[in-house]
């Protein structure tokens, strides 16, 4: 079956513009995660969705970052008024449910803010 | 705060040698997972070890977990050039969140 997909694969934008990144999780996976990875660094947790529960937004770095998920399907991560420090690869992952399950990662979106 | 920290940051070995990577963490965990990443894109899950397990094997991979020392190791035996990648440990906390370390960059020379 299809894995986790993300779009776009690459995004170049100008400082101050808004960007929207999309993630399509594996069908049937109730848990969805967004991470940020700066060059040469580890993964930084951003936000987590589990079914219809309130999302865990504890990793969002500022109020410029927001994410939505429709039911147990597509999720979008929105970054408003982008800054150069937002340049990174944004990775999405899904898993069957919260806890003790492996996460399946998408290929990521490489965001470059000029 | 940093949960998982890998050691070494970079490792270079010859094909056929064994590669050992270590991970330390700070808080109580449900499980610890190891992932592999090629070319800075998507990660691939390698192995999961639960907090009540001490050792686990999968093919050429051997993972150990010492909860008293809050540490884990990943051993890749008989390494191949194709094993060249970054390897990350990730700890699942009691709250269900997965926290990744900074990774070990492994280079296997043919």
mmCIF file with all atom_site columns, C-alpha atoms in Angstrom, chain A residues 9-10 33 35 37 40-43 45 56 58 89 91 98-103 105-110, chain B residues 30-31 33 35 37 39-45 48 50 88 92 94-103:
data_model
loop_
_atom_site.group_PDB
_atom_site.id
_atom_site.type_symbol
_atom_site.label_atom_id
_atom_site.label_alt_id
_atom_site.label_comp_id
_atom_site.label_asym_id
_atom_site.label_entity_id
_atom_site.label_seq_id
_atom_site.pdbx_PDB_ins_code
_atom_site.Cartn_x
_atom_site.Cartn_y
_atom_site.Cartn_z
_atom_site.occupancy
_atom_site.B_iso_or_equiv
_atom_site.pdbx_formal_charge
_atom_site.auth_seq_id
_atom_site.auth_comp_id
_atom_site.auth_asym_id
_atom_site.auth_atom_id
_atom_site.pdbx_PDB_model_num
ATOM 1  C CA . UNK A 1 9   ? 8.967  18.046 -1.930 1.00 0.00 ? 9   UNK A CA 1
ATOM 2  C CA . UNK A 1 10  ? 10.774 21.369 -2.126 1.00 0.00 ? 10  UNK A CA 1
ATOM 3  C CA . UNK A 1 33  ? 3.281  13.779 13.778 1.00 0.00 ? 33  UNK A CA 1
ATOM 4  C CA . UNK A 1 35  ? 8.876  17.242 12.932 1.00 0.00 ? 35  UNK A CA 1
ATOM 5  C CA . UNK A 1 37  ? 14.999 18.888 10.991 1.00 0.00 ? 37  UNK A CA 1
ATOM 6  C CA . UNK A 1 40  ? 22.862 18.170 10.285 1.00 0.00 ? 40  UNK A CA 1
ATOM 7  C CA . UNK A 1 41  ? 20.573 18.108 13.298 1.00 0.00 ? 41  UNK A CA 1
ATOM 8  C CA . UNK A 1 42  ? 18.173 15.651 14.874 1.00 0.00 ? 42  UNK A CA 1
ATOM 9  C CA . UNK A 1 43  ? 14.407 15.754 14.610 1.00 0.00 ? 43  UNK A CA 1
ATOM 10 C CA . UNK A 1 45  ? 9.000  17.499 17.530 1.00 0.00 ? 45  UNK A CA 1
ATOM 11 C CA . UNK A 1 56  ? -0.323 18.140 21.356 1.00 0.00 ? 56  UNK A CA 1
ATOM 12 C CA . UNK A 1 58  ? 3.855  21.645 22.741 1.00 0.00 ? 58  UNK A CA 1
ATOM 13 C CA . UNK A 1 89  ? 13.218 19.811 6.215  1.00 0.00 ? 89  UNK A CA 1
ATOM 14 C CA . UNK A 1 91  ? 8.941  15.625 8.150  1.00 0.00 ? 91  UNK A CA 1
ATOM 15 C CA . UNK A 1 98  ? -0.407 6.541  20.014 1.00 0.00 ? 98  UNK A CA 1
ATOM 16 C CA . UNK A 1 99  ? 2.264  4.686  21.872 1.00 0.00 ? 99  UNK A CA 1
ATOM 17 C CA . UNK A 1 100 ? 4.534  1.697  21.279 1.00 0.00 ? 100 UNK A CA 1
ATOM 18 C CA . UNK A 1 101 ? 4.202  1.753  17.542 1.00 0.00 ? 101 UNK A CA 1
ATOM 19 C CA . UNK A 1 102 ? 6.757  2.473  14.913 1.00 0.00 ? 102 UNK A CA 1
ATOM 20 C CA . UNK A 1 103 ? 6.327  5.667  13.000 1.00 0.00 ? 103 UNK A CA 1
ATOM 21 C CA . UNK A 1 105 ? 7.876  8.765  7.764  1.00 0.00 ? 105 UNK A CA 1
ATOM 22 C CA . UNK A 1 106 ? 7.187  10.675 4.599  1.00 0.00 ? 106 UNK A CA 1
ATOM 23 C CA . UNK A 1 107 ? 10.029 11.930 2.394  1.00 0.00 ? 107 UNK A CA 1
ATOM 24 C CA . UNK A 1 108 ? 9.806  15.428 3.853  1.00 0.00 ? 108 UNK A CA 1
ATOM 25 C CA . UNK A 1 109 ? 9.437  18.933 2.463  1.00 0.00 ? 109 UNK A CA 1
ATOM 26 C CA . UNK A 1 110 ? 12.629 20.931 2.154  1.00 0.00 ? 110 UNK A CA 1
ATOM 27 C CA . UNK B 2 30  ? 7.916  3.127  27.367 1.00 0.00 ? 30  UNK B CA 1
ATOM 28 C CA . UNK B 2 31  ? 10.267 1.985  24.639 1.00 0.00 ? 31  UNK B CA 1
ATOM 29 C CA . UNK B 2 33  ? 13.435 2.886  18.857 1.00 0.00 ? 33  UNK B CA 1
ATOM 30 C CA . UNK B 2 35  ? 15.725 4.758  12.923 1.00 0.00 ? 35  UNK B CA 1
ATOM 31 C CA . UNK B 2 37  ? 17.973 8.187  7.566  1.00 0.00 ? 37  UNK B CA 1
ATOM 32 C CA . UNK B 2 39  ? 20.343 11.766 2.527  1.00 0.00 ? 39  UNK B CA 1
ATOM 33 C CA . UNK B 2 40  ? 18.523 13.898 5.091  1.00 0.00 ? 40  UNK B CA 1
ATOM 34 C CA . UNK B 2 41  ? 15.032 12.844 4.059  1.00 0.00 ? 41  UNK B CA 1
ATOM 35 C CA . UNK B 2 42  ? 12.521 10.321 5.429  1.00 0.00 ? 42  UNK B CA 1
ATOM 36 C CA . UNK B 2 43  ? 13.443 8.006  8.263  1.00 0.00 ? 43  UNK B CA 1
ATOM 37 C CA . UNK B 2 44  ? 13.037 4.248  8.249  1.00 0.00 ? 44  UNK B CA 1
ATOM 38 C CA . UNK B 2 45  ? 12.217 2.342  11.408 1.00 0.00 ? 45  UNK B CA 1
ATOM 39 C CA . UNK B 2 48  ? 11.901 -1.193 18.777 1.00 0.00 ? 48  UNK B CA 1
ATOM 40 C CA . UNK B 2 50  ? 10.455 -2.142 25.119 1.00 0.00 ? 50  UNK B CA 1
ATOM 41 C CA . UNK B 2 88  ? 18.832 8.030  15.324 1.00 0.00 ? 88  UNK B CA 1
ATOM 42 C CA . UNK B 2 92  ? 8.937  7.134  23.727 1.00 0.00 ? 92  UNK B CA 1
ATOM 43 C CA . UNK B 2 94  ? 5.279  7.904  29.370 1.00 0.00 ? 94  UNK B CA 1
ATOM 44 C CA . UNK B 2 95  ? 3.129  10.517 27.656 1.00 0.00 ? 95  UNK B CA 1
ATOM 45 C CA . UNK B 2 96  ? 3.483  8.741  24.334 1.00 0.00 ? 96  UNK B CA 1
ATOM 46 C CA . UNK B 2 97  ? 5.674  11.346 22.661 1.00 0.00 ? 97  UNK B CA 1
ATOM 47 C CA . UNK B 2 98  ? 8.690  10.189 20.625 1.00 0.00 ? 98  UNK B CA 1
ATOM 48 C CA . UNK B 2 99  ? 11.830 12.260 21.189 1.00 0.00 ? 99  UNK B CA 1
ATOM 49 C CA . UNK B 2 100 ? 14.764 11.910 18.811 1.00 0.00 ? 100 UNK B CA 1
ATOM 50 C CA . UNK B 2 101 ? 18.450 12.332 19.460 1.00 0.00 ? 101 UNK B CA 1
ATOM 51 C CA . UNK B 2 102 ? 20.920 14.178 17.258 1.00 0.00 ? 102 UNK B CA 1
ATOM 52 C CA . UNK B 2 103 ? 22.021 11.064 15.400 1.00 0.00 ? 103 UNK B CA 1
#
